[in-house]
Short mmCIF file of C-alpha atoms and ligand atoms in Angstrom, two decimals:
data_model
loop_
_atom_site.label_atom_id
_atom_site.label_comp_id
_atom_site.label_asym_id
_atom_site.label_seq_id
_atom_site.Cartn_x
_atom_site.Cartn_y
_atom_site.Cartn_z
CA MET O 29 -20.62 15.93 -3.76
CA ASP O 30 -20.04 19.24 -1.75
CA SER O 31 -16.94 20.40 0.11
CA PHE O 32 -16.13 22.69 2.79
CA LEU O 33 -13.31 25.27 2.18
CA ILE O 34 -11.96 26.68 5.55
CA ARG O 35 -9.60 29.42 6.20
CA GLY O 36 -8.61 28.94 9.50
CA GLY O 37 -7.28 31.30 12.42
CA LYS O 38 -10.67 33.35 13.13
CA ARG O 39 -11.64 33.91 16.49
CA LEU O 40 -15.27 33.44 17.07
CA HIS O 41 -17.71 35.83 18.11
CA GLY O 42 -21.49 35.94 17.93
CA GLU O 43 -24.76 34.11 18.79
CA VAL O 44 -26.49 31.12 17.13
CA SER O 45 -29.74 29.23 17.93
CA ILE O 46 -29.38 25.55 18.40
CA SER O 47 -31.60 23.06 16.28
CA GLY O 48 -33.91 20.34 17.64
CA ALA O 49 -32.14 17.16 18.40
CA LYS O 50 -31.52 14.67 15.36
CA ASN O 51 -31.36 11.70 17.68
CA ALA O 52 -34.46 12.77 19.58
CA ALA O 53 -36.53 13.56 16.57
CA LEU O 54 -35.91 10.27 14.62
CA PRO O 55 -37.42 8.07 17.15
CA ILE O 56 -40.26 10.69 17.91
CA LEU O 57 -41.19 10.66 14.20
CA CYS O 58 -41.04 6.77 13.91
CA ALA O 59 -43.34 6.89 17.28
CA SER O 60 -46.16 8.35 15.00
CA LEU O 61 -46.55 4.91 13.65
CA LEU O 62 -48.08 3.94 17.06
CA THR O 63 -51.31 5.80 16.59
CA ALA O 64 -54.04 6.49 13.83
CA GLU O 65 -54.47 10.02 15.12
CA PRO O 66 -52.60 12.95 14.08
CA VAL O 67 -49.22 13.87 15.53
CA LYS O 68 -47.51 17.18 15.52
CA VAL O 69 -43.91 17.59 16.25
CA SER O 70 -42.06 20.94 16.52
CA ASN O 71 -38.53 21.98 16.55
CA VAL O 72 -37.75 19.21 13.82
CA PRO O 73 -34.34 19.97 12.37
CA ARG O 74 -34.13 20.07 8.57
CA LEU O 75 -31.56 17.39 7.92
CA LYS O 76 -30.94 14.78 5.48
CA ASP O 77 -31.45 11.96 8.03
CA ILE O 78 -34.90 13.60 8.86
CA ASN O 79 -35.74 13.71 5.29
CA THR O 80 -34.76 9.92 4.99
CA CYS O 81 -37.00 9.38 8.06
CA LEU O 82 -40.04 10.80 6.23
CA ARG O 83 -39.17 9.10 3.12
CA LEU O 84 -39.33 5.85 5.02
CA LEU O 85 -42.62 6.82 6.68
CA GLY O 86 -44.05 8.12 3.43
CA SER O 87 -43.12 4.90 1.76
CA MET O 88 -45.42 2.99 4.11
CA GLY O 89 -48.35 5.43 3.58
CA VAL O 90 -47.80 7.82 6.64
CA GLN O 91 -49.02 11.32 5.79
CA CYS O 92 -46.12 13.76 6.40
CA PHE O 93 -46.47 17.53 5.93
CA TRP O 94 -44.08 20.39 6.81
CA HIS O 95 -45.95 23.32 8.41
CA GLY O 96 -43.53 26.05 8.37
CA GLU O 97 -39.77 25.68 8.60
CA ASN O 98 -39.58 23.21 11.88
CA GLU O 99 -42.84 21.73 12.27
CA LEU O 100 -44.15 18.56 11.08
CA ALA O 101 -47.85 16.94 11.00
CA LEU O 102 -47.86 13.24 10.95
CA ARG O 103 -50.87 10.90 10.49
CA ALA O 104 -50.27 6.93 10.41
CA GLU O 105 -54.04 6.31 9.91
CA ASP O 106 -53.41 3.27 8.15
CA ILE O 107 -50.21 2.10 6.46
CA SER O 108 -49.62 0.26 3.01
CA GLU O 109 -46.89 -2.13 3.76
CA PRO O 110 -45.02 -2.42 6.88
CA ILE O 111 -41.57 -2.68 5.18
CA ALA O 112 -38.42 -0.73 5.50
CA SER O 113 -36.48 -1.34 2.50
CA TYR O 114 -32.58 -1.74 2.10
CA ASP O 115 -32.32 1.36 -0.09
CA LEU O 116 -33.29 3.46 2.92
CA VAL O 117 -31.94 1.56 5.89
CA LYS O 118 -28.53 1.42 4.38
CA THR O 119 -28.40 5.26 4.16
CA MET O 120 -29.67 5.50 7.75
CA ARG O 121 -29.50 3.07 10.47
CA ALA O 122 -31.59 4.68 12.53
CA SER O 123 -34.53 3.37 10.30
CA ILE O 124 -34.49 0.16 12.52
CA LEU O 125 -36.58 2.40 14.81
CA VAL O 126 -39.67 1.39 12.78
CA LEU O 127 -39.41 -2.18 13.79
CA GLY O 128 -40.90 -1.78 17.30
CA PRO O 129 -43.89 0.40 16.43
CA LEU O 130 -44.88 -1.55 13.24
CA LEU O 131 -44.68 -4.70 15.09
CA ALA O 132 -46.73 -3.45 18.20
CA ARG O 133 -49.39 -1.71 16.17
CA PHE O 134 -49.74 -3.79 12.85
CA GLY O 135 -48.64 -7.23 14.14
CA GLU O 136 -45.88 -7.39 11.45
CA ALA O 137 -42.84 -5.63 10.14
CA SER O 138 -40.02 -6.37 7.70
CA VAL O 139 -36.88 -4.24 8.19
CA SER O 140 -33.76 -4.54 6.26
CA LEU O 141 -30.69 -5.39 8.39
CA PRO O 142 -28.43 -2.15 8.45
CA GLY O 143 -25.20 -3.89 7.35
CA GLY O 144 -21.88 -2.49 8.13
CA CYS O 145 -21.28 1.06 8.90
CA ALA O 146 -18.37 3.33 8.93
CA ILE O 147 -17.80 3.50 12.65
CA GLY O 148 -18.12 -0.28 13.37
CA GLN O 149 -20.24 -3.44 13.33
CA ARG O 150 -23.27 -1.80 15.13
CA PRO O 151 -25.43 -5.27 15.26
CA VAL O 152 -29.02 -4.91 16.25
CA ASP O 153 -29.21 -8.29 18.19
CA GLN O 154 -30.67 -6.56 21.37
CA HIS O 155 -33.38 -5.14 19.41
CA ILE O 156 -34.33 -8.67 18.12
CA LYS O 157 -33.70 -10.38 21.42
CA GLY O 158 -36.04 -8.05 23.16
CA LEU O 159 -39.04 -8.39 20.75
CA GLN O 160 -38.61 -12.13 20.79
CA ALA O 161 -38.67 -12.02 24.48
CA MET O 162 -42.01 -10.19 23.94
CA GLY O 163 -43.24 -13.14 22.01
CA ALA O 164 -42.48 -11.84 18.40
CA GLU O 165 -41.56 -14.45 15.88
CA ILE O 166 -38.39 -13.34 13.96
CA VAL O 167 -37.05 -14.74 10.87
CA ILE O 168 -33.80 -13.22 9.21
CA GLU O 169 -34.15 -13.90 5.31
CA LYS O 170 -32.25 -12.47 2.58
CA GLY O 171 -30.77 -9.63 4.49
CA TYR O 172 -34.30 -8.82 5.89
CA ILE O 173 -35.60 -9.07 9.62
CA HIS O 174 -39.19 -10.47 9.05
CA ALA O 175 -41.13 -10.07 12.55
CA LYS O 176 -44.61 -11.34 13.36
CA ALA O 177 -46.82 -11.11 16.51
CA LYS O 178 -50.47 -11.05 17.05
CA ARG O 179 -49.94 -8.93 20.19
CA LEU O 180 -46.72 -8.62 21.82
CA LYS O 181 -46.85 -9.61 25.43
CA GLY O 182 -45.07 -7.78 28.40
CA ALA O 183 -41.64 -9.36 29.32
CA ARG O 184 -38.56 -8.60 31.39
CA ILE O 185 -35.55 -7.68 29.09
CA VAL O 186 -32.01 -7.17 30.15
CA THR O 187 -29.98 -5.95 27.32
CA ASP O 188 -26.47 -7.05 27.17
CA MET O 189 -25.16 -3.52 26.70
CA VAL O 190 -26.61 -0.06 26.85
CA THR O 191 -28.21 0.53 23.52
CA VAL O 192 -29.86 3.72 22.76
CA THR O 193 -32.01 2.85 19.81
CA GLY O 194 -32.42 -0.66 21.13
CA THR O 195 -33.89 0.90 24.20
CA GLU O 196 -36.10 3.12 22.29
CA ASN O 197 -37.33 0.49 19.86
CA LEU O 198 -38.37 -1.90 22.87
CA MET O 199 -39.79 0.91 24.90
CA MET O 200 -42.11 1.76 21.82
CA ALA O 201 -43.03 -1.76 21.26
CA ALA O 202 -43.83 -2.38 25.03
CA CYS O 203 -46.28 0.62 25.00
CA LEU O 204 -48.89 -1.34 23.13
CA ALA O 205 -47.94 -4.71 24.40
CA GLU O 206 -50.27 -6.78 26.85
CA GLY O 207 -49.10 -6.51 30.21
CA THR O 208 -46.03 -4.84 31.90
CA THR O 209 -42.50 -4.93 30.11
CA ILE O 210 -39.28 -4.07 32.27
CA ILE O 211 -36.36 -3.13 30.48
CA GLU O 212 -33.19 -3.35 32.39
CA ASN O 213 -29.92 -1.75 31.62
CA ALA O 214 -31.93 0.74 29.69
CA ALA O 215 -30.06 3.80 27.90
CA ARG O 216 -30.74 6.92 30.07
CA GLU O 217 -29.57 9.20 27.16
CA PRO O 218 -31.70 12.50 27.01
CA GLU O 219 -33.10 11.51 23.59
CA VAL O 220 -34.56 8.48 25.09
CA VAL O 221 -36.22 10.68 27.88
CA ASP O 222 -37.53 12.89 25.12
CA LEU O 223 -39.16 9.98 23.29
CA ALA O 224 -40.49 8.68 26.48
CA ARG O 225 -42.03 11.90 27.32
CA MET O 226 -43.96 12.09 24.02
CA LEU O 227 -44.99 8.55 24.45
CA VAL O 228 -46.59 9.64 27.71
CA LYS O 229 -48.26 12.46 25.96
CA MET O 230 -49.76 9.92 23.73
CA GLY O 231 -51.07 7.90 26.71
CA ALA O 232 -48.25 5.50 27.30
CA LYS O 233 -47.67 4.38 30.86
CA ILE O 234 -44.00 4.61 31.38
CA GLN O 235 -42.13 4.63 35.07
CA GLY O 236 -38.42 5.16 35.53
CA ILE O 237 -37.97 7.60 32.80
CA GLY O 238 -34.36 8.64 32.77
CA THR O 239 -33.13 5.59 34.84
CA ASP O 240 -31.81 2.43 33.69
CA THR O 241 -34.86 0.43 34.55
CA LEU O 242 -37.86 1.29 32.48
CA THR O 243 -41.36 -0.21 33.41
CA ILE O 244 -44.08 0.10 30.80
CA GLU O 245 -47.47 -1.08 31.28
CA GLY O 246 -49.00 -1.77 27.80
CA VAL O 247 -52.33 0.13 26.61
CA GLU O 248 -54.65 -0.95 24.15
CA LYS O 249 -54.36 2.27 22.08
CA LEU O 250 -52.27 5.31 21.97
CA GLY O 251 -53.55 8.81 20.83
CA GLY O 252 -52.23 11.79 18.98
CA CYS O 253 -50.37 14.65 20.70
CA SER O 254 -48.25 17.76 19.85
CA TYR O 255 -44.67 17.52 21.01
CA THR O 256 -41.43 19.76 20.78
CA VAL O 257 -38.10 18.05 20.27
CA MET O 258 -35.30 18.84 22.63
CA PRO O 259 -32.36 21.03 21.68
CA ASP O 260 -29.51 19.20 20.08
CA ARG O 261 -26.75 18.73 22.87
CA ILE O 262 -24.17 17.36 20.35
CA GLU O 263 -24.64 20.37 17.91
CA ALA O 264 -24.19 22.89 21.00
CA GLY O 265 -21.26 20.72 22.28
CA THR O 266 -19.76 21.07 18.79
CA PHE O 267 -19.99 24.84 18.77
CA LEU O 268 -18.61 24.97 22.20
CA CYS O 269 -15.66 22.83 21.00
CA ALA O 270 -15.16 25.12 18.09
CA VAL O 271 -14.85 28.30 20.41
CA ALA O 272 -12.56 26.30 22.97
CA ALA O 273 -10.15 25.53 19.93
CA CYS O 274 -10.33 28.88 18.27
CA GLY O 275 -10.90 31.30 21.13
CA GLY O 276 -13.38 34.10 21.32
CA ASP O 277 -16.86 34.31 22.91
CA ILE O 278 -20.10 32.89 21.57
CA VAL O 279 -23.76 32.69 22.88
CA LEU O 280 -25.78 29.49 22.17
CA THR O 281 -29.66 30.17 22.48
CA ASN O 282 -32.37 27.45 22.67
CA SER O 283 -29.83 25.12 24.22
CA ASP O 284 -30.26 22.56 27.01
CA ALA O 285 -27.23 22.71 29.30
CA ALA O 286 -28.56 20.12 31.66
CA SER O 287 -28.29 17.36 29.23
CA MET O 288 -24.43 18.22 28.55
CA ASP O 289 -22.99 17.91 31.87
CA SER O 290 -20.12 15.68 30.74
CA THR O 291 -19.19 17.89 27.73
CA LEU O 292 -19.50 21.07 29.78
CA ASP O 293 -17.29 19.45 32.48
CA LYS O 294 -14.52 18.46 29.96
CA LEU O 295 -14.65 21.94 28.43
CA ARG O 296 -14.18 23.70 31.52
CA HIS O 297 -11.09 21.73 32.09
CA THR O 298 -9.67 23.06 28.90
CA GLY O 299 -10.20 26.51 30.24
CA LEU O 300 -13.57 27.40 28.52
CA ASN O 301 -15.46 29.74 30.47
CA ILE O 302 -19.19 28.68 30.57
CA GLU O 303 -22.00 30.34 32.00
CA ILE O 304 -25.86 29.19 31.80
CA TYR O 305 -28.66 31.41 31.76
CA GLY O 306 -31.95 29.14 31.29
CA SER O 307 -31.61 27.84 27.57
CA THR O 308 -28.82 30.20 26.87
CA ILE O 309 -25.04 29.29 27.26
CA LYS O 310 -22.38 31.87 27.07
CA ALA O 311 -18.85 30.54 26.41
CA SER O 312 -15.59 32.49 26.08
CA MET O 313 -11.83 31.27 25.76
CA ASN O 314 -9.12 33.82 26.05
CA THR O 315 -6.13 31.37 26.13
CA ARG O 316 -4.70 28.33 24.51
CA PRO O 317 -6.85 25.27 25.64
CA LYS O 318 -5.37 22.84 28.15
CA ALA O 319 -5.31 19.29 27.34
CA VAL O 320 -8.02 17.10 28.72
CA ASP O 321 -8.50 13.34 28.96
CA ALA O 322 -11.72 11.36 28.10
CA ARG O 323 -13.39 8.12 27.95
CA THR O 324 -16.57 7.72 26.08
CA ALA O 325 -19.35 6.17 28.02
CA PRO O 326 -23.09 5.70 27.81
CA TYR O 327 -25.01 8.87 29.26
CA PRO O 328 -24.28 10.51 31.74
CA GLY O 329 -20.70 9.78 30.62
CA PHE O 330 -18.73 11.39 27.86
CA ALA O 331 -20.84 10.95 24.57
CA THR O 332 -19.15 9.19 21.72
CA ASP O 333 -20.81 11.60 19.41
CA MET O 334 -18.36 14.37 20.96
CA GLN O 335 -15.20 12.43 20.87
CA ALA O 336 -13.98 13.69 17.45
CA GLN O 337 -14.82 17.44 18.30
CA LEU O 338 -13.02 17.38 21.61
CA MET O 339 -10.09 15.58 20.05
CA ALA O 340 -9.94 18.55 17.57
CA VAL O 341 -9.49 20.77 20.81
CA ASN O 342 -7.03 18.38 22.27
CA CYS O 343 -5.00 18.56 18.91
CA VAL O 344 -4.23 22.41 19.59
CA ALA O 345 -4.21 22.23 23.35
CA ASP O 346 -1.13 22.74 25.65
CA GLY O 347 -0.26 19.22 26.74
CA THR O 348 -1.04 15.66 26.08
CA SER O 349 -4.28 13.86 26.30
CA VAL O 350 -5.45 10.41 26.20
CA MET O 351 -8.91 9.67 24.61
CA ASN O 352 -10.45 6.22 25.05
CA GLU O 353 -13.23 5.19 22.66
CA THR O 354 -15.37 2.39 24.30
CA ILE O 355 -18.57 2.39 22.39
CA PHE O 356 -17.81 1.79 18.81
CA GLU O 357 -14.68 -0.07 17.75
CA ASN O 358 -13.72 1.92 14.70
CA ARG O 359 -14.54 5.43 15.70
CA PHE O 360 -11.15 7.21 15.24
CA MET O 361 -11.34 7.49 11.45
CA HIS O 362 -10.91 11.09 11.88
CA VAL O 363 -7.48 10.60 13.28
CA GLN O 364 -5.67 9.81 9.92
CA GLU O 365 -7.24 13.07 8.58
CA MET O 366 -6.27 15.12 11.57
CA ILE O 367 -2.75 13.84 11.11
CA ARG O 368 -2.88 15.30 7.46
CA LEU O 369 -3.69 18.44 9.08
CA GLY O 370 -0.47 18.40 11.32
CA ALA O 371 -1.72 16.65 14.40
CA ASP O 372 0.34 14.65 16.51
CA ILE O 373 -1.75 11.45 17.39
CA THR O 374 -0.87 7.86 17.90
CA ILE O 375 -3.50 5.31 18.24
CA GLU O 376 -3.29 1.90 20.20
CA GLY O 377 -6.43 -0.10 20.17
CA HIS O 378 -9.22 1.90 21.49
CA THR O 379 -6.89 4.55 22.83
CA ALA O 380 -5.49 7.56 21.00
CA VAL O 381 -2.73 9.86 22.59
CA VAL O 382 -2.83 13.36 21.33
CA LYS O 383 0.11 15.78 21.75
CA GLY O 384 -1.12 19.30 21.44
CA LYS O 385 0.62 21.50 19.06
CA PRO O 386 0.00 25.52 18.61
CA LEU O 387 -1.52 25.13 15.36
CA MET O 388 -2.92 22.87 12.62
CA GLU O 389 -1.73 23.08 9.00
CA GLY O 390 -4.29 23.42 6.04
CA ALA O 391 -4.69 20.53 3.77
CA THR O 392 -7.33 18.52 1.76
CA VAL O 393 -9.04 15.84 3.92
CA MET O 394 -12.08 13.51 3.62
CA ALA O 395 -15.00 13.37 5.88
CA THR O 396 -15.70 9.79 7.10
CA ASP O 397 -18.80 9.80 9.20
CA LEU O 398 -21.04 12.49 10.73
CA ARG O 399 -19.04 13.46 14.00
CA ALA O 400 -15.81 12.75 12.38
CA SER O 401 -16.57 15.50 9.99
CA ALA O 402 -17.38 18.05 12.70
CA GLY O 403 -14.19 17.32 14.26
CA LEU O 404 -12.33 18.10 10.84
CA VAL O 405 -14.29 21.31 10.50
CA ILE O 406 -13.12 22.57 13.93
CA SER O 407 -9.42 21.33 13.06
CA GLY O 408 -9.70 23.36 9.77
CA MET O 409 -10.75 26.35 11.77
CA VAL O 410 -7.50 26.24 13.82
CA ALA O 411 -5.21 25.55 10.84
CA ASN O 412 -3.13 28.05 9.13
CA ASP O 413 -3.83 28.49 5.42
CA GLU O 414 -6.88 26.67 3.75
CA THR O 415 -8.41 23.42 4.53
CA ARG O 416 -10.74 21.62 2.12
CA ILE O 417 -13.03 18.91 3.47
CA ASP O 418 -14.43 16.57 1.01
CA ARG O 419 -17.55 14.42 1.20
CA ILE O 420 -19.16 16.90 3.53
CA TYR O 421 -22.71 15.04 2.99
CA HIS O 422 -21.94 13.23 6.10
CA LEU O 423 -22.21 16.44 8.07
CA ASP O 424 -25.46 17.40 6.44
CA ARG O 425 -27.01 14.32 7.88
CA GLY O 426 -26.85 15.79 11.54
CA TYR O 427 -25.95 19.60 11.48
CA GLU O 428 -28.56 22.00 10.39
CA LYS O 429 -27.03 25.03 8.40
CA MET O 430 -23.63 24.21 9.92
CA GLU O 431 -21.68 26.60 7.71
CA GLU O 432 -24.26 29.50 7.85
CA LYS O 433 -24.24 29.15 11.83
CA LEU O 434 -20.17 29.06 11.84
CA ARG O 435 -20.27 32.11 9.45
CA LYS O 436 -22.41 33.96 11.92
CA LEU O 437 -19.79 33.36 14.38
CA GLY O 438 -17.19 34.84 12.23
CA ALA O 439 -15.62 31.66 10.83
CA ASP O 440 -14.57 31.60 7.25
CA VAL O 441 -16.32 28.54 5.72
CA GLN O 442 -17.56 28.00 2.28
CA ARG O 443 -19.64 25.27 0.73
CA VAL O 444 -18.35 24.42 -2.71
CA ALA O 445 -19.90 21.88 -5.01
CA GLU O 446 -17.83 19.74 -6.95
C1 UD1 I 508 -27.09 5.92 18.84
C2 UD1 I 508 -26.97 7.19 18.27
C3 UD1 I 508 -25.57 7.51 17.98
C4 UD1 I 508 -24.68 7.32 19.01
C5 UD1 I 508 -24.86 6.18 19.94
C6 UD1 I 508 -24.09 5.81 21.10
C7 UD1 I 508 -29.16 7.55 17.26
C8 UD1 I 508 -30.18 7.61 16.16
N1 UD1 I 508 -28.06 7.41 17.08
O1 UD1 I 508 -26.89 4.95 17.94
O2 UD1 I 508 -25.53 8.96 17.33
O3 UD1 I 508 -23.36 7.37 18.63
O4 UD1 I 508 -26.23 5.94 20.09
O5 UD1 I 508 -24.44 6.76 21.97
O6 UD1 I 508 -29.70 7.81 18.42
N2 UD1 I 508 -24.96 -2.82 20.02
C9 UD1 I 508 -25.10 -4.12 19.95
N3 UD1 I 508 -26.26 -4.67 19.59
C10 UD1 I 508 -27.35 -4.05 19.45
C11 UD1 I 508 -27.50 -2.61 19.73
C12 UD1 I 508 -26.28 -2.13 20.04
O7 UD1 I 508 -23.97 -4.80 19.91
O8 UD1 I 508 -28.54 -4.66 19.21
C13 UD1 I 508 -23.58 -2.20 20.44
C14 UD1 I 508 -23.11 -1.23 19.34
O9 UD1 I 508 -22.44 -1.78 18.24
C15 UD1 I 508 -22.19 -0.11 20.23
C16 UD1 I 508 -23.24 -0.14 21.48
O10 UD1 I 508 -24.01 -1.20 21.44
O11 UD1 I 508 -20.96 -0.71 20.47
C17 UD1 I 508 -24.04 1.22 21.52
O12 UD1 I 508 -24.68 1.22 20.46
P1 UD1 I 508 -26.29 1.88 20.44
O13 UD1 I 508 -26.40 2.75 21.55
O14 UD1 I 508 -27.26 0.92 20.12
O15 UD1 I 508 -26.05 2.93 19.26
P2 UD1 I 508 -27.23 3.42 18.15
O16 UD1 I 508 -28.55 3.37 19.02
O17 UD1 I 508 -27.19 2.76 17.07
#
């Protein structure tokens, strides 16, 4: 298991290119199951989760080939078995995204229940409820969801809460259903929009894209397409938090500022100077950041996937901040590790109160989940002395060449193998 060794205290300066969004790429790759025709996907980040997704699709007989660094050719002409095994689903919960497409096109699917995960319970009841409303027969047996439907039927579905992958699964299934499906309380995350745009390119009829009511008129068949994945707003936001905490000036190219309003707003409050020129974001910080309160919420609210990184900024900010986590019940696991790095944080329920200190103190800490790891990396970058972050594999699930990019910005981050 690799670790990161970070020598903190460096101001950041330089330019990095933002990768394609993991959370858009995963459903987009799964959407290739909806057609027998070839699908070409560009700007796919090289990540562990993407490899897991390709292994999952490959295990069903989908042909997947890399063409160059970030382009994938996929073809699900026919599949051998519509099964997502526990071995794969347990390493990546987003594997549930094959359920809707498999059921819609092949009439059956068996997908392992994801089980517990570090950041909370994360049930998939809304995915199941929605597919049942569309006429699927679903049995849960020996840890697997077994779903069957001759042809799914359009339905009106109101999800109990805003769910990103739930909306994506149901939207994909509805594309090949008979009749019209209305999904109310749909997630409006930019990654859901990106998937919807790809489905439209495949011939799907979707209205209300980007709103909380999606109306999908089912079609008999979808065709192939070429699609370019949107830039990763969480990766871009992470680099912006890093410069807000460390100081300096950085340039992010190939980014999508329009999908980052709430993050940019929070960071402007810390004092970060942000200028946007098309797909380029320039950010500079010349003072100690100011503390900023944040409450996570579905898009367009402040993303739960940015909470740990913003907390790292607040740990070294001038003032006290209150951070509320409303999406996942267990998403403060980085707090204990940040405290090991000298942070002053108290937690009460879903609220963390962060009293800013001028500097963190280097120590050995452990990464617990993907975004928590990113928060710890930022904390290490503003610590005196050396910080070692173990179990960095969490970071590799979602950040492409993180240490290379940080080094390009002048940070002292080394990967060491155990
Ligand atoms: C997606 C993102 C993840 C992000 C999260 C919230 C992907 C691959 N992952 O995860 O990075 O942190 O959105 O923005 O896109 N819930 C239920 N029942 C369900 C579904 C969800 O109770 O059937 C609950 C969850 O436990 C959670 C909330 O709804 O409390 C939101 O979860 P959801 O949006 O579904 O998260 P994911 O799609 O798994």
